Every structure is written in C-alpha cells, then in structure tokens.
mmCIF file of C-alpha atoms in Angstrom:
data_model
loop_
_atom_site.group_PDB
_atom_site.id
_atom_site.type_symbol
_atom_site.label_atom_id
_atom_site.label_comp_id
_atom_site.label_asym_id
_atom_site.label_seq_id
_atom_site.Cartn_x
_atom_site.Cartn_y
_atom_site.Cartn_z
ATOM 1 C CA MET A 607 31.687 -36.133 -2.163
ATOM 2 C CA GLY A 608 32.795 -32.725 -3.200
ATOM 3 C CA LYS A 609 32.132 -29.274 -1.645
ATOM 4 C CA PRO A 610 28.713 -27.787 -2.685
ATOM 5 C CA LYS A 611 29.008 -25.449 -5.734
ATOM 6 C CA LYS A 612 27.287 -21.991 -5.863
ATOM 7 C CA SER A 613 26.423 -22.718 -9.489
ATOM 8 C CA THR A 614 24.147 -25.518 -8.287
ATOM 9 C CA TYR A 615 22.025 -22.975 -6.548
ATOM 10 C CA GLU A 616 21.867 -20.264 -9.271
ATOM 11 C CA ALA A 617 18.483 -19.037 -10.571
ATOM 12 C CA SER A 618 16.917 -20.904 -13.399
ATOM 13 C CA GLU A 619 16.536 -19.251 -16.740
ATOM 14 C CA VAL A 620 12.762 -19.007 -16.156
ATOM 15 C CA GLU A 621 13.269 -17.379 -12.795
ATOM 16 C CA LYS A 622 15.739 -14.888 -14.297
ATOM 17 C CA ILE A 623 13.327 -13.944 -17.135
ATOM 18 C CA ASN A 624 10.412 -13.680 -14.520
ATOM 19 C CA ALA A 625 12.471 -11.069 -12.500
ATOM 20 C CA SER A 626 13.496 -9.104 -15.693
ATOM 21 C CA ILE A 627 9.957 -8.961 -17.083
ATOM 22 C CA ALA A 628 8.557 -7.998 -13.647
ATOM 23 C CA LEU A 629 11.112 -5.032 -13.426
ATOM 24 C CA ALA A 630 10.455 -4.021 -16.964
ATOM 25 C CA ASP A 631 6.561 -3.999 -16.123
ATOM 26 C CA LYS A 632 7.136 -2.073 -12.970
ATOM 27 C CA LYS A 633 9.286 0.527 -14.936
ATOM 28 C CA ASN A 634 6.441 0.696 -17.541
ATOM 29 C CA PHE A 635 3.767 1.318 -14.787
ATOM 30 C CA LYS A 636 5.852 4.014 -13.228
ATOM 31 C CA GLU A 637 6.682 5.848 -16.407
ATOM 32 C CA ASN A 638 3.358 5.526 -18.221
ATOM 33 C CA TYR A 639 0.524 4.654 -15.904
ATOM 34 C CA LEU A 640 1.374 6.432 -12.609
ATOM 35 C CA PRO A 641 1.527 9.991 -14.221
ATOM 36 C CA LYS A 642 -1.985 9.207 -15.542
ATOM 37 C CA GLN A 643 -3.142 8.359 -12.086
ATOM 38 C CA LYS A 644 -1.732 11.521 -10.773
ATOM 39 C CA GLU A 645 -3.293 13.404 -13.601
ATOM 40 C CA PHE A 646 -6.834 11.924 -12.850
ATOM 41 C CA VAL A 647 -6.411 12.998 -9.128
ATOM 42 C CA GLU A 648 -5.233 16.474 -9.984
ATOM 43 C CA ARG A 649 -7.880 17.055 -12.595
ATOM 44 C CA ALA A 650 -10.621 15.781 -10.212
ATOM 45 C CA GLU A 651 -9.649 18.432 -7.823
ATOM 46 C CA ILE A 652 -9.035 21.210 -10.224
ATOM 47 C CA GLU A 653 -12.142 20.694 -12.372
ATOM 48 C CA ALA A 654 -14.494 20.286 -9.405
ATOM 49 C CA ASP A 655 -15.562 24.064 -9.428
ATOM 50 C CA SER A 656 -15.747 24.198 -13.249
ATOM 51 C CA LEU A 657 -18.030 21.101 -13.187
ATOM 52 C CA VAL A 658 -20.402 22.912 -10.880
ATOM 53 C CA ASN A 659 -20.260 26.073 -12.968
ATOM 54 C CA ARG A 660 -20.999 24.042 -16.084
ATOM 55 C CA ALA A 661 -23.865 22.045 -14.598
ATOM 56 C CA GLU A 662 -25.356 25.228 -13.267
ATOM 57 C CA GLY A 663 -24.879 27.117 -16.511
ATOM 58 C CA VAL A 664 -26.676 24.303 -18.469
ATOM 59 C CA ALA A 665 -29.516 24.080 -15.989
ATOM 60 C CA VAL A 666 -30.283 27.822 -16.016
ATOM 61 C CA ALA A 667 -29.751 28.212 -19.720
ATOM 62 C CA ASP A 668 -32.310 25.499 -20.441
ATOM 63 C CA THR A 669 -34.729 27.001 -17.862
ATOM 64 C CA MET A 670 -34.423 30.604 -18.965
ATOM 65 C CA GLN A 671 -34.729 29.479 -22.607
ATOM 66 C CA ALA A 672 -37.969 27.587 -21.759
ATOM 67 C CA LEU A 673 -39.435 30.524 -19.740
ATOM 68 C CA THR A 674 -38.477 33.428 -22.027
ATOM 69 C CA THR A 675 -39.118 32.036 -25.579
ATOM 70 C CA ASN A 676 -42.142 33.889 -26.932
ATOM 71 C CA PRO A 677 -43.424 35.256 -23.621
ATOM 72 C CA ASN A 678 -47.263 35.076 -23.458
ATOM 73 C CA LYS A 679 -48.778 38.589 -22.740
ATOM 74 C CA ARG A 680 -51.067 37.043 -20.122
ATOM 75 C CA ILE A 681 -48.123 35.504 -18.352
ATOM 76 C CA VAL A 682 -46.143 38.817 -18.465
ATOM 77 C CA GLU A 683 -49.249 40.669 -17.017
ATOM 78 C CA SER A 684 -49.479 38.152 -14.237
ATOM 79 C CA VAL A 685 -48.550 39.314 -10.658
ATOM 80 C CA ASP A 686 -46.549 36.149 -10.106
ATOM 81 C CA ALA A 687 -44.582 36.277 -13.420
ATOM 82 C CA GLN A 688 -41.343 37.502 -11.964
ATOM 83 C CA ALA A 689 -41.497 35.524 -8.690
ATOM 84 C CA ASP A 690 -42.322 32.272 -10.615
ATOM 85 C CA MET A 691 -39.315 32.776 -13.103
ATOM 86 C CA ALA A 692 -36.979 33.422 -10.138
ATOM 87 C CA VAL A 693 -38.218 30.182 -8.301
ATOM 88 C CA ALA A 694 -38.050 28.129 -11.376
ATOM 89 C CA GLY A 695 -34.503 29.300 -12.136
ATOM 90 C CA THR A 696 -33.355 28.937 -8.519
ATOM 91 C CA ASP A 697 -34.716 25.317 -8.382
ATOM 92 C CA GLN A 698 -33.020 24.306 -11.493
ATOM 93 C CA LEU A 699 -29.921 26.011 -10.315
ATOM 94 C CA LEU A 700 -29.983 23.823 -7.162
ATOM 95 C CA GLN A 701 -30.429 20.851 -9.394
ATOM 96 C CA GLY A 702 -27.289 21.883 -11.336
ATOM 97 C CA THR A 703 -25.278 22.620 -8.312
ATOM 98 C CA THR A 704 -26.097 19.210 -6.677
ATOM 99 C CA GLN A 705 -25.254 17.428 -9.982
ATOM 100 C CA GLY A 706 -22.025 19.343 -10.459
ATOM 101 C CA VAL A 707 -20.809 18.833 -6.791
ATOM 102 C CA GLN A 708 -21.784 15.098 -7.026
ATOM 103 C CA ALA A 709 -19.868 14.643 -10.274
ATOM 104 C CA GLY A 710 -16.778 16.389 -8.823
ATOM 105 C CA ILE A 711 -16.877 14.457 -5.511
ATOM 106 C CA GLY A 712 -17.504 11.162 -7.378
ATOM 107 C CA ASP A 713 -14.333 11.822 -9.486
ATOM 108 C CA GLN A 714 -12.293 12.530 -6.277
ATOM 109 C CA VAL A 715 -13.658 9.349 -4.493
ATOM 110 C CA THR A 716 -12.889 7.232 -7.519
ATOM 111 C CA GLY A 717 -9.262 8.802 -7.554
ATOM 112 C CA ALA A 718 -9.010 8.044 -3.802
ATOM 113 C CA LYS A 719 -10.006 4.333 -4.457
ATOM 114 C CA MET A 720 -7.439 3.920 -7.184
ATOM 115 C CA VAL A 721 -4.672 5.407 -5.004
ATOM 116 C CA ASN A 722 -5.693 3.222 -2.063
ATOM 117 C CA LYS A 723 -5.597 0.191 -4.264
ATOM 118 C CA MET A 724 -2.090 0.878 -5.382
ATOM 119 C CA ALA A 725 -1.191 1.549 -1.662
ATOM 120 C CA SER A 726 -2.746 -1.914 -0.738
ATOM 121 C CA ALA A 727 -0.622 -3.676 -3.469
ATOM 122 C CA THR A 728 2.523 -2.041 -1.900
ATOM 123 C CA ALA A 729 1.389 -3.174 1.605
ATOM 124 C CA THR A 730 0.778 -6.777 0.353
ATOM 125 C CA GLY A 731 4.267 -6.696 -1.246
ATOM 126 C CA LEU A 732 5.797 -5.432 1.981
ATOM 127 C CA SER A 733 4.171 -8.305 3.888
ATOM 128 C CA GLN A 734 5.529 -10.805 1.495
ATOM 129 C CA ALA A 735 9.007 -9.151 1.579
ATOM 130 C CA SER A 736 8.932 -9.323 5.435
ATOM 131 C CA LYS A 737 8.034 -12.973 5.357
ATOM 132 C CA ILE A 738 10.980 -13.697 2.921
ATOM 133 C CA ALA A 739 13.324 -11.811 5.123
ATOM 134 C CA THR A 740 12.353 -13.748 8.214
ATOM 135 C CA THR A 741 12.774 -16.963 6.421
ATOM 136 C CA ASP A 742 16.138 -15.890 5.243
ATOM 137 C CA THR A 743 17.113 -14.753 8.801
ATOM 138 C CA LEU A 744 16.005 -18.156 10.283
ATOM 139 C CA ASN A 745 17.859 -20.163 7.457
ATOM 140 C CA ARG A 746 21.103 -18.348 8.154
ATOM 141 C CA ALA A 747 20.738 -18.978 11.883
ATOM 142 C CA LYS A 748 20.126 -22.534 11.212
ATOM 143 C CA ALA A 749 23.076 -22.960 9.040
ATOM 144 C CA LYS A 750 25.262 -21.368 11.626
ATOM 145 C CA ASN A 751 23.882 -23.643 14.283
ATOM 146 C CA VAL A 752 24.386 -26.630 12.146
ATOM 147 C CA ARG A 753 28.091 -25.652 11.758
ATOM 148 C CA LEU A 754 28.359 -25.050 15.570
ATOM 149 C CA ALA A 755 26.829 -28.404 16.207
ATOM 150 C CA GLY A 756 29.295 -30.078 14.003
ATOM 151 C CA ASN A 757 32.222 -28.337 15.669
ATOM 152 C CA ILE A 758 30.837 -29.308 19.100
ATOM 153 C CA LYS A 759 30.479 -32.933 18.104
ATOM 154 C CA GLY A 760 33.985 -32.851 16.663
ATOM 155 C CA PHE A 761 35.397 -31.411 19.978
ATOM 156 C CA THR A 762 33.373 -33.914 21.839
ATOM 157 C CA THR A 763 34.865 -36.896 19.806
ATOM 158 C CA LEU A 764 38.443 -35.427 20.292
ATOM 159 C CA GLY A 765 37.868 -34.786 23.982
ATOM 160 C CA THR A 766 36.519 -38.348 24.524
ATOM 161 C CA GLN A 767 39.505 -39.805 22.739
ATOM 162 C CA MET A 768 42.004 -37.678 24.746
ATOM 163 C CA GLY A 769 40.461 -39.033 27.842
ATOM 164 C CA LYS A 770 40.881 -42.573 26.823
ATOM 165 C CA ASN A 771 44.527 -41.711 25.886
ATOM 166 C CA PHE A 772 45.150 -40.340 29.368
ATOM 167 C CA ASP A 773 43.450 -43.482 30.794
ATOM 168 C CA GLN A 774 45.789 -45.681 28.957
ATOM 169 C CA TYR A 775 48.835 -43.615 30.054
ATOM 170 C CA ARG A 776 47.842 -43.808 33.682
ATOM 171 C CA ALA A 777 47.395 -47.524 33.326
ATOM 172 C CA ALA A 778 50.999 -47.715 31.930
ATOM 173 C CA GLU A 779 52.332 -45.631 34.757
ATOM 174 C CA ILE A 780 50.583 -47.979 37.285
ATOM 175 C CA TYR A 781 52.152 -50.943 35.470
ATOM 176 C CA ASN A 782 55.637 -49.250 35.580
ATOM 177 C CA GLN A 783 55.354 -48.748 39.371
ATOM 178 C CA THR A 784 54.727 -52.510 39.707
ATOM 179 C CA GLN A 785 57.883 -53.279 37.653
ATOM 180 C CA GLU A 786 60.044 -50.977 39.882
ATOM 181 C CA ASN A 787 60.269 -53.272 42.816
ATOM 182 C CA LYS A 788 61.412 -56.212 40.752
ATOM 183 C CA PRO A 789 64.906 -57.411 41.296
ATOM 184 C CA ASP A 790 65.908 -57.391 37.480
ATOM 185 C CA GLY A 791 64.153 -54.013 37.102
ATOM 186 C CA GLY A 792 61.233 -55.698 35.412
ATOM 187 C CA ASN A 793 59.906 -54.643 32.121
ATOM 188 C CA PRO A 794 58.662 -50.965 32.256
ATOM 189 C CA ILE A 795 56.858 -49.440 29.403
ATOM 190 C CA ASP A 796 58.765 -46.470 27.800
ATOM 191 C CA LEU A 797 56.519 -43.284 28.469
ATOM 192 C CA SER A 798 56.723 -39.800 27.119
ATOM 193 C CA THR A 799 56.422 -36.992 29.640
ATOM 194 C CA ASN A 800 55.149 -34.549 26.887
ATOM 195 C CA PRO A 801 51.524 -33.744 27.605
ATOM 196 C CA PHE A 802 50.753 -33.136 23.925
ATOM 197 C CA ASP A 803 52.072 -36.695 23.224
ATOM 198 C CA ILE A 804 50.003 -38.099 26.107
ATOM 199 C CA ALA A 805 46.823 -36.179 24.770
ATOM 200 C CA PHE A 806 47.215 -37.442 21.166
ATOM 201 C CA GLY A 807 47.943 -41.028 22.078
ATOM 202 C CA ARG A 808 51.750 -40.904 21.571
ATOM 203 C CA GLY A 809 52.490 -41.043 25.323
ATOM 204 C CA ILE A 810 53.210 -44.753 25.226
ATOM 205 C CA LYS A 811 56.346 -45.534 23.178
ATOM 206 C CA ILE A 812 56.109 -48.745 21.454
ATOM 207 C CA THR A 813 59.486 -50.448 20.964
ATOM 208 C CA MET B 153 -11.879 -24.380 -38.145
ATOM 209 C CA ALA B 154 -12.172 -21.481 -40.670
ATOM 210 C CA ILE B 155 -12.463 -19.024 -37.711
ATOM 211 C CA MET B 156 -9.160 -20.481 -36.038
ATOM 212 C CA SER B 157 -7.297 -19.995 -39.092
ATOM 213 C CA GLN B 158 -8.661 -16.363 -39.478
ATOM 214 C CA ILE B 159 -7.526 -15.761 -35.795
ATOM 215 C CA GLU B 160 -4.133 -17.279 -36.488
ATOM 216 C CA GLY B 161 -3.744 -15.150 -39.493
ATOM 217 C CA MET B 162 -4.595 -11.915 -37.341
ATOM 218 C CA ILE B 163 -1.988 -12.689 -34.630
ATOM 219 C CA LYS B 164 1.298 -11.646 -35.900
ATOM 220 C CA PRO B 165 4.452 -13.428 -34.347
ATOM 221 C CA ALA B 166 6.835 -11.137 -32.698
ATOM 222 C CA GLN B 167 9.703 -9.901 -34.999
ATOM 223 C CA GLN B 168 12.065 -9.306 -32.042
ATOM 224 C CA ASP B 169 12.949 -11.082 -28.813
ATOM 225 C CA TYR B 170 11.975 -8.237 -26.444
ATOM 226 C CA ALA B 171 12.238 -10.508 -23.417
ATOM 227 C CA GLY B 172 15.830 -11.384 -24.199
ATOM 228 C CA GLY B 173 16.791 -7.691 -24.369
ATOM 229 C CA LEU B 174 15.543 -6.824 -20.817
ATOM 230 C CA ALA B 175 18.197 -5.890 -18.129
ATOM 231 C CA PRO B 176 19.069 -8.858 -15.917
ATOM 232 C CA VAL B 177 18.111 -8.567 -12.177
ATOM 233 C CA ASP B 178 21.163 -9.654 -10.082
ATOM 234 C CA ASN B 179 19.589 -9.218 -6.715
ATOM 235 C CA PRO B 180 15.761 -9.770 -6.797
ATOM 236 C CA ASP B 181 15.436 -9.635 -3.072
ATOM 237 C CA LYS B 182 17.082 -6.118 -2.834
ATOM 238 C CA VAL B 183 15.360 -4.780 -5.971
ATOM 239 C CA PHE B 184 11.933 -6.017 -4.553
ATOM 240 C CA SER B 185 12.618 -4.198 -1.234
ATOM 241 C CA ASP B 186 13.821 -1.081 -3.020
ATOM 242 C CA ILE B 187 10.863 -0.947 -5.284
ATOM 243 C CA LEU B 188 8.449 -1.281 -2.476
ATOM 244 C CA ARG B 189 10.081 1.521 -0.586
ATOM 245 C CA GLU B 190 9.949 3.740 -3.582
ATOM 246 C CA ASP B 191 6.322 2.984 -4.110
ATOM 247 C CA TYR B 192 5.428 4.018 -0.555
ATOM 248 C CA ASN B 193 7.424 7.175 -0.963
ATOM 249 C CA ASP B 194 5.563 7.913 -4.281
ATOM 250 C CA TYR B 195 2.216 7.296 -2.780
ATOM 251 C CA ILE B 196 2.978 9.711 0.201
ATOM 252 C CA GLU B 197 4.471 12.399 -1.938
ATOM 253 C CA ASN B 198 1.879 12.398 -4.764
ATOM 254 C CA PHE B 199 -1.412 11.353 -3.032
ATOM 255 C CA ARG B 200 -1.501 11.691 0.750
ATOM 256 C CA GLU B 201 -2.335 15.404 0.769
ATOM 257 C CA PHE B 202 -5.174 14.779 -1.757
ATOM 258 C CA GLU B 203 -6.598 12.144 0.587
ATOM 259 C CA LYS B 204 -6.489 14.624 3.446
ATOM 260 C CA ARG B 205 -8.356 17.099 1.469
ATOM 261 C CA LEU B 206 -10.960 14.654 0.419
ATOM 262 C CA LEU B 207 -11.394 13.650 3.995
ATOM 263 C CA GLY B 208 -12.030 17.246 4.892
ATOM 264 C CA LYS B 209 -14.850 17.592 2.363
ATOM 265 C CA THR B 210 -17.269 15.420 4.600
ATOM 266 C CA ASP B 211 -18.277 18.814 6.042
ATOM 267 C CA ASP B 212 -18.488 20.631 2.699
ATOM 268 C CA THR B 213 -21.065 23.461 2.382
ATOM 269 C CA THR B 214 -20.671 24.274 -1.348
ATOM 270 C CA ILE B 215 -24.329 23.450 -2.369
ATOM 271 C CA VAL B 216 -25.621 25.608 0.523
ATOM 272 C CA ASP B 217 -23.276 28.471 -0.235
ATOM 273 C CA ARG B 218 -23.787 28.479 -3.943
ATOM 274 C CA SER B 219 -27.662 28.155 -3.422
ATOM 275 C CA ARG B 220 -27.519 31.524 -1.385
ATOM 276 C CA ILE B 221 -25.648 33.297 -4.142
ATOM 277 C CA ASN B 222 -27.660 31.709 -7.020
ATOM 278 C CA ALA B 223 -31.026 32.666 -5.423
ATOM 279 C CA ALA B 224 -30.080 36.330 -5.392
ATOM 280 C CA LYS B 225 -28.771 36.118 -8.943
ATOM 281 C CA GLN B 226 -31.845 34.428 -10.273
ATOM 282 C CA ARG B 227 -34.139 37.143 -8.622
ATOM 283 C CA ARG B 228 -31.970 39.773 -10.481
ATOM 284 C CA ILE B 229 -32.151 37.838 -13.868
ATOM 285 C CA ALA B 230 -35.846 37.272 -13.432
ATOM 286 C CA ALA B 231 -36.441 41.050 -12.626
ATOM 287 C CA GLY B 232 -34.423 41.883 -15.825
ATOM 288 C CA ILE B 233 -36.402 39.507 -17.937
ATOM 289 C CA GLN B 234 -39.662 40.762 -16.668
ATOM 290 C CA ARG B 235 -38.663 44.341 -17.240
ATOM 291 C CA ARG B 236 -37.612 43.564 -20.928
ATOM 292 C CA ASN B 237 -40.793 41.601 -21.384
ATOM 293 C CA LEU B 238 -42.924 44.408 -20.117
ATOM 294 C CA GLU B 239 -41.044 46.871 -22.439
ATOM 295 C CA ARG B 240 -41.868 44.486 -25.331
ATOM 296 C CA TYR B 241 -45.461 44.722 -24.629
ATOM 297 C CA GLY B 242 -45.300 48.470 -23.947
ATOM 298 C CA GLY B 243 -46.051 48.082 -20.326
ATOM 299 C CA ALA B 244 -48.554 45.241 -20.980
ATOM 300 C CA GLY B 245 -51.323 47.639 -19.857
ATOM 301 C CA LEU B 246 -50.493 47.306 -16.209
ATOM 302 C CA SER B 247 -51.356 50.134 -13.916
ATOM 303 C CA GLN B 248 -48.761 51.526 -11.330
ATOM 304 C CA ALA B 249 -50.674 49.636 -8.623
ATOM 305 C CA GLN B 250 -50.399 46.432 -10.522
ATOM 306 C CA LEU B 251 -46.711 47.006 -11.238
ATOM 307 C CA GLN B 252 -46.162 47.705 -7.612
ATOM 308 C CA GLN B 253 -48.056 44.538 -6.643
ATOM 309 C CA GLN B 254 -45.919 42.570 -9.104
ATOM 310 C CA GLN B 255 -42.826 43.953 -7.311
ATOM 311 C CA ARG B 256 -44.083 43.050 -3.849
ATOM 312 C CA THR B 257 -45.013 39.629 -4.957
ATOM 313 C CA ALA B 258 -41.610 39.176 -6.566
ATOM 314 C CA GLN B 259 -39.916 40.296 -3.258
ATOM 315 C CA ARG B 260 -41.995 37.910 -1.182
ATOM 316 C CA GLY B 261 -41.513 35.221 -3.740
ATOM 317 C CA GLY B 262 -37.685 35.897 -3.673
ATOM 318 C CA ALA B 263 -37.574 35.542 0.078
ATOM 319 C CA LEU B 264 -39.734 32.395 0.069
ATOM 320 C CA SER B 265 -37.731 30.974 -2.759
ATOM 321 C CA LEU B 266 -34.465 31.668 -0.891
ATOM 322 C CA ALA B 267 -35.679 29.912 2.208
ATOM 323 C CA ASN B 268 -37.058 27.051 0.173
ATOM 324 C CA THR B 269 -33.744 26.754 -1.842
ATOM 325 C CA LEU B 270 -31.716 26.860 1.312
ATOM 326 C CA ASN B 271 -33.830 24.161 3.002
ATOM 327 C CA ASN B 272 -33.370 21.968 -0.046
ATOM 328 C CA ALA B 273 -29.816 22.672 -0.404
ATOM 329 C CA ARG B 274 -29.200 21.730 3.116
ATOM 330 C CA VAL B 275 -30.938 18.517 2.676
ATOM 331 C CA ARG B 276 -29.016 17.678 -0.366
ATOM 332 C CA GLN B 277 -25.662 18.826 1.122
ATOM 333 C CA ARG B 278 -26.275 16.497 4.077
ATOM 334 C CA ALA B 279 -27.099 13.656 1.759
ATOM 335 C CA MET B 280 -23.948 14.252 -0.230
ATOM 336 C CA ASN B 281 -21.743 14.633 2.904
ATOM 337 C CA GLN B 282 -23.120 11.472 4.189
ATOM 338 C CA ALA B 283 -22.489 9.530 1.021
ATOM 339 C CA LEU B 284 -18.982 10.866 0.951
ATOM 340 C CA LEU B 285 -18.412 9.885 4.562
ATOM 341 C CA GLN B 286 -19.654 6.374 3.769
ATOM 342 C CA GLU B 287 -17.185 6.122 0.904
ATOM 343 C CA VAL B 288 -14.270 7.431 2.918
ATOM 344 C CA ILE B 289 -15.158 5.031 5.835
ATOM 345 C CA GLY B 290 -15.049 2.207 3.282
ATOM 346 C CA ILE B 291 -11.647 3.310 1.978
ATOM 347 C CA GLY B 292 -10.492 3.679 5.659
ATOM 348 C CA GLN B 293 -11.568 0.060 6.469
ATOM 349 C CA GLY B 294 -9.307 -1.142 3.607
ATOM 350 C CA VAL B 295 -6.474 1.029 5.096
ATOM 351 C CA ASN B 296 -6.979 -0.455 8.588
ATOM 352 C CA ALA B 297 -7.197 -4.030 7.174
ATOM 353 C CA ARG B 298 -3.876 -3.671 5.371
ATOM 354 C CA ALA B 299 -2.186 -2.040 8.377
ATOM 355 C CA LEU B 300 -3.300 -4.921 10.541
ATOM 356 C CA GLU B 301 -1.946 -7.361 8.011
ATOM 357 C CA GLY B 302 1.346 -5.812 8.021
ATOM 358 C CA LEU B 303 1.610 -5.635 11.807
ATOM 359 C CA GLY B 304 0.471 -9.391 11.843
ATOM 360 C CA THR B 305 3.245 -10.328 9.539
ATOM 361 C CA ALA B 306 5.777 -8.357 11.642
ATOM 362 C CA ALA B 307 4.560 -9.857 14.790
ATOM 363 C CA GLN B 308 4.661 -13.445 13.376
ATOM 364 C CA GLY B 309 8.226 -12.899 12.132
ATOM 365 C CA GLU B 310 9.305 -11.592 15.556
ATOM 366 C CA VAL B 311 7.701 -14.615 17.225
ATOM 367 C CA GLN B 312 9.304 -17.060 14.907
ATOM 368 C CA ARG B 313 12.776 -15.531 15.439
ATOM 369 C CA ARG B 314 12.365 -15.409 19.120
ATOM 370 C CA GLY B 315 11.377 -19.152 19.154
ATOM 371 C CA ALA B 316 14.217 -20.041 16.897
ATOM 372 C CA TYR B 317 16.648 -18.161 19.098
ATOM 373 C CA LYS B 318 15.313 -19.855 22.214
ATOM 374 C CA ASN B 319 15.718 -23.332 20.739
ATOM 375 C CA ALA B 320 19.057 -22.538 19.378
ATOM 376 C CA LYS B 321 20.278 -21.414 22.836
ATOM 377 C CA ALA B 322 18.680 -24.626 24.316
ATOM 378 C CA ASN B 323 20.292 -26.912 21.754
ATOM 379 C CA TYR B 324 23.738 -25.115 22.385
ATOM 380 C CA ALA B 325 23.390 -25.632 26.169
ATOM 381 C CA SER B 326 22.437 -29.111 25.795
ATOM 382 C CA GLN B 327 25.289 -29.908 23.274
ATOM 383 C CA MET B 328 27.812 -28.150 25.539
ATOM 384 C CA THR B 329 26.647 -30.134 28.553
ATOM 385 C CA GLY B 330 26.775 -33.365 26.468
ATOM 386 C CA MET B 331 30.344 -32.603 25.438
ATOM 387 C CA ALA B 332 31.590 -31.768 28.911
ATOM 388 C CA THR B 333 29.841 -34.867 30.360
ATOM 389 C CA SER B 334 31.507 -37.113 27.524
ATOM 390 C CA ILE B 335 34.935 -35.624 28.113
ATOM 391 C CA LEU B 336 34.755 -35.869 32.064
ATOM 392 C CA ALA B 337 33.575 -39.353 31.774
ATOM 393 C CA ALA B 338 36.319 -40.332 29.476
ATOM 394 C CA PHE B 339 38.871 -38.880 31.888
ATOM 395 C CA ALA B 340 37.295 -40.406 34.859
ATOM 396 C CA ILE B 341 37.359 -44.045 33.657
#
C-alpha cells in the first residue's frame, strides 16, 4: 500500500477545459458585452432630455401643421381662434412631453434591471464561493484531526505497552527479592537499571 | 431526411481547435474568487451612481416644469400665427373692438389653458413617478433577496465551522482522556 499520489487527484481533462472555456467566456463578456451595457445606461441618461425635445417637437409640428394649413377665413375671424390654437398646441405638447419622459425613464429602468441582473449573478457566485470555501476549511480541519487522532492512538498504544513493560520489570524485581534470602544466592534475573531499557522492554536481560 | 442533409450542409465544422488554444486555469478556486471581486468592483464603479440618480427621479417634476414653459411658448406661437393669418386676409374685416375681444379671449384662454395643462401635467407626473417607484421597489426587492441569501450562506458557514470546531475539541478531549486512562491502567496493573 503506497503513499497517495497528487497526480491521482489532478483535475480531469473535461474539468480543465471547462475552466478554460469559462474564463474565456468571462473575458469575452468583459471586453465586448459589459461596455455595451455601460453604453446603454449612459445613453439612457444622456438622451433623456433629447427624447423629450424630440417627442414635443413632433407633437407640436403635427398640430401646427394641421391647424395652420389653408386657414379658413371664418376661423381666422373667430374670437376664439388664437386661444383654441394655443390650447390645442399646449395639449399636444403635454402629450409629447409625457411620451418623451416615459421613454427616457423606461430606458433607464431597463438599464437598472440589466445592471441588477448582473449584480445578482455576482451575488449568487459569491454565495457559491463561500460554500466552497467553508467545505474546504472543514475538510482541512477534518484531515488535521484525523492525523492527530492517529498520533494519539499511536501514543496510547506505546504508552500502554510501556506500562506492561514496567509491570514485567517490577515482577522481576519482586522475584529477585525472593531469591536474595536463598543460601546459594538463588537464581536472580539479570535486570537493567536504564529507564529507557525498562520502558522499551529491554530491562529484563535474557541470558 | 432531405431537410436534415440540408441543415448538415449549412453547418460548417470548425477548421481550428479554438478550445485547445485557451489558456489553462491553474487555480480555479482563486480565479473564481478574483473574478467575483472584480465583478463587484466593476458594478460599483460603473453603475452605482446611475442607480442612485434613478432612485432620485421618483420625485421628478420634468412634465410639470416643461408644461409651464410650453404653455407660454404656445401662446406666443398662436399669437404669431393668428397675426400672420389676419395679415394674409388683410385684417379679415375685423373691427378694432373685435380684435380687442380676440386678444382678451386669447389671454383668458391662455390662463385657462395653463391651469388646465398644469393640472393634467401634475396628474401625469404623479402617475409616472408612481410607476417608477413601483419599478425601483421591484428592483430593490431583488437587491434585498440577494443580500439575505448572501448573509444566510455566511451564517450557515459560520455555524458549520463552529459545530465542527466544538466536535473536534470534544473528540480531542475524549481521546486524551482515553489515552491517559489506558496508560495509567497499564502502569497500575
């Protein structure tokens, strides 16, 4: 069982090409489409006044043409002729002003919606990136804890075995004490006094 | 079948491997986060002020203001046209009294016309401002929804990390206790 290899966890060809194409698309959007969006928004604001002027101009031109082409003598003689002309013109101008303002505001609202759609896409991307980052953080922490748990288990095993080695050494010491009182000196076990030898199971010398 | 072969004939296979020539992305995670940061900066720099200006237009008075100016202009234009028409007809046979009456009517009509126009203009202006207000509120609700989504994601992440940290601490304490107990028990036997 060999060590895990980084190459086993490399991105697949389809993942690599996906990332490259996505980045190229993004660059294309930024270079070609974002300036158009900017242009739309700028134009919507700049042309708002001229839209009103144009709509008013068309309205009043149409009205005046209708009212002044071949003026009837009876109408010219009429007391209300001038007043009626002024009223008709003003009414039509109001129509024109309203239409022009409406068109200008309409364009600006469309621009704002487009811009907010783009901002929403960014926000969705940020949410996704945040989730990815949290997963990454938790994975790294988990990996670290797995390593730590392994180390603790290792130390536990070592520590437990050291305990058993000390037990055996104490048992041998007790046995040697029983051998001391024998007339022929008994058969003591050869023990090391080095604590490291005792800890690692080499405290009892086998002859 | 004939249509399919026609369509196949129209679609030209690519002569070049455009996808193969694209730059590789070494760290997609970092590139993703950099692009998002850039997008947000672009949005603020290019469009935030425009949005603020649009929001300010819910109290617009363009229609009313222009109506005031236009009413006066139209009176002057109408007076000019009438004068030229009268000249065309050599005075149209109107007496001085009739001409004066025409002027008085024109003046009264002008005042009424202005009042009427302004009233109409105010009604239309209000309708336009209300419609704009509705639109920006709709846009604003979208802004609010995405802000809440972002905060929700951040909060969720924070809770997950806090939970994972608590669990990790508890596991660590448990493992250390287990290790100490095993070792002590081994020495005590």
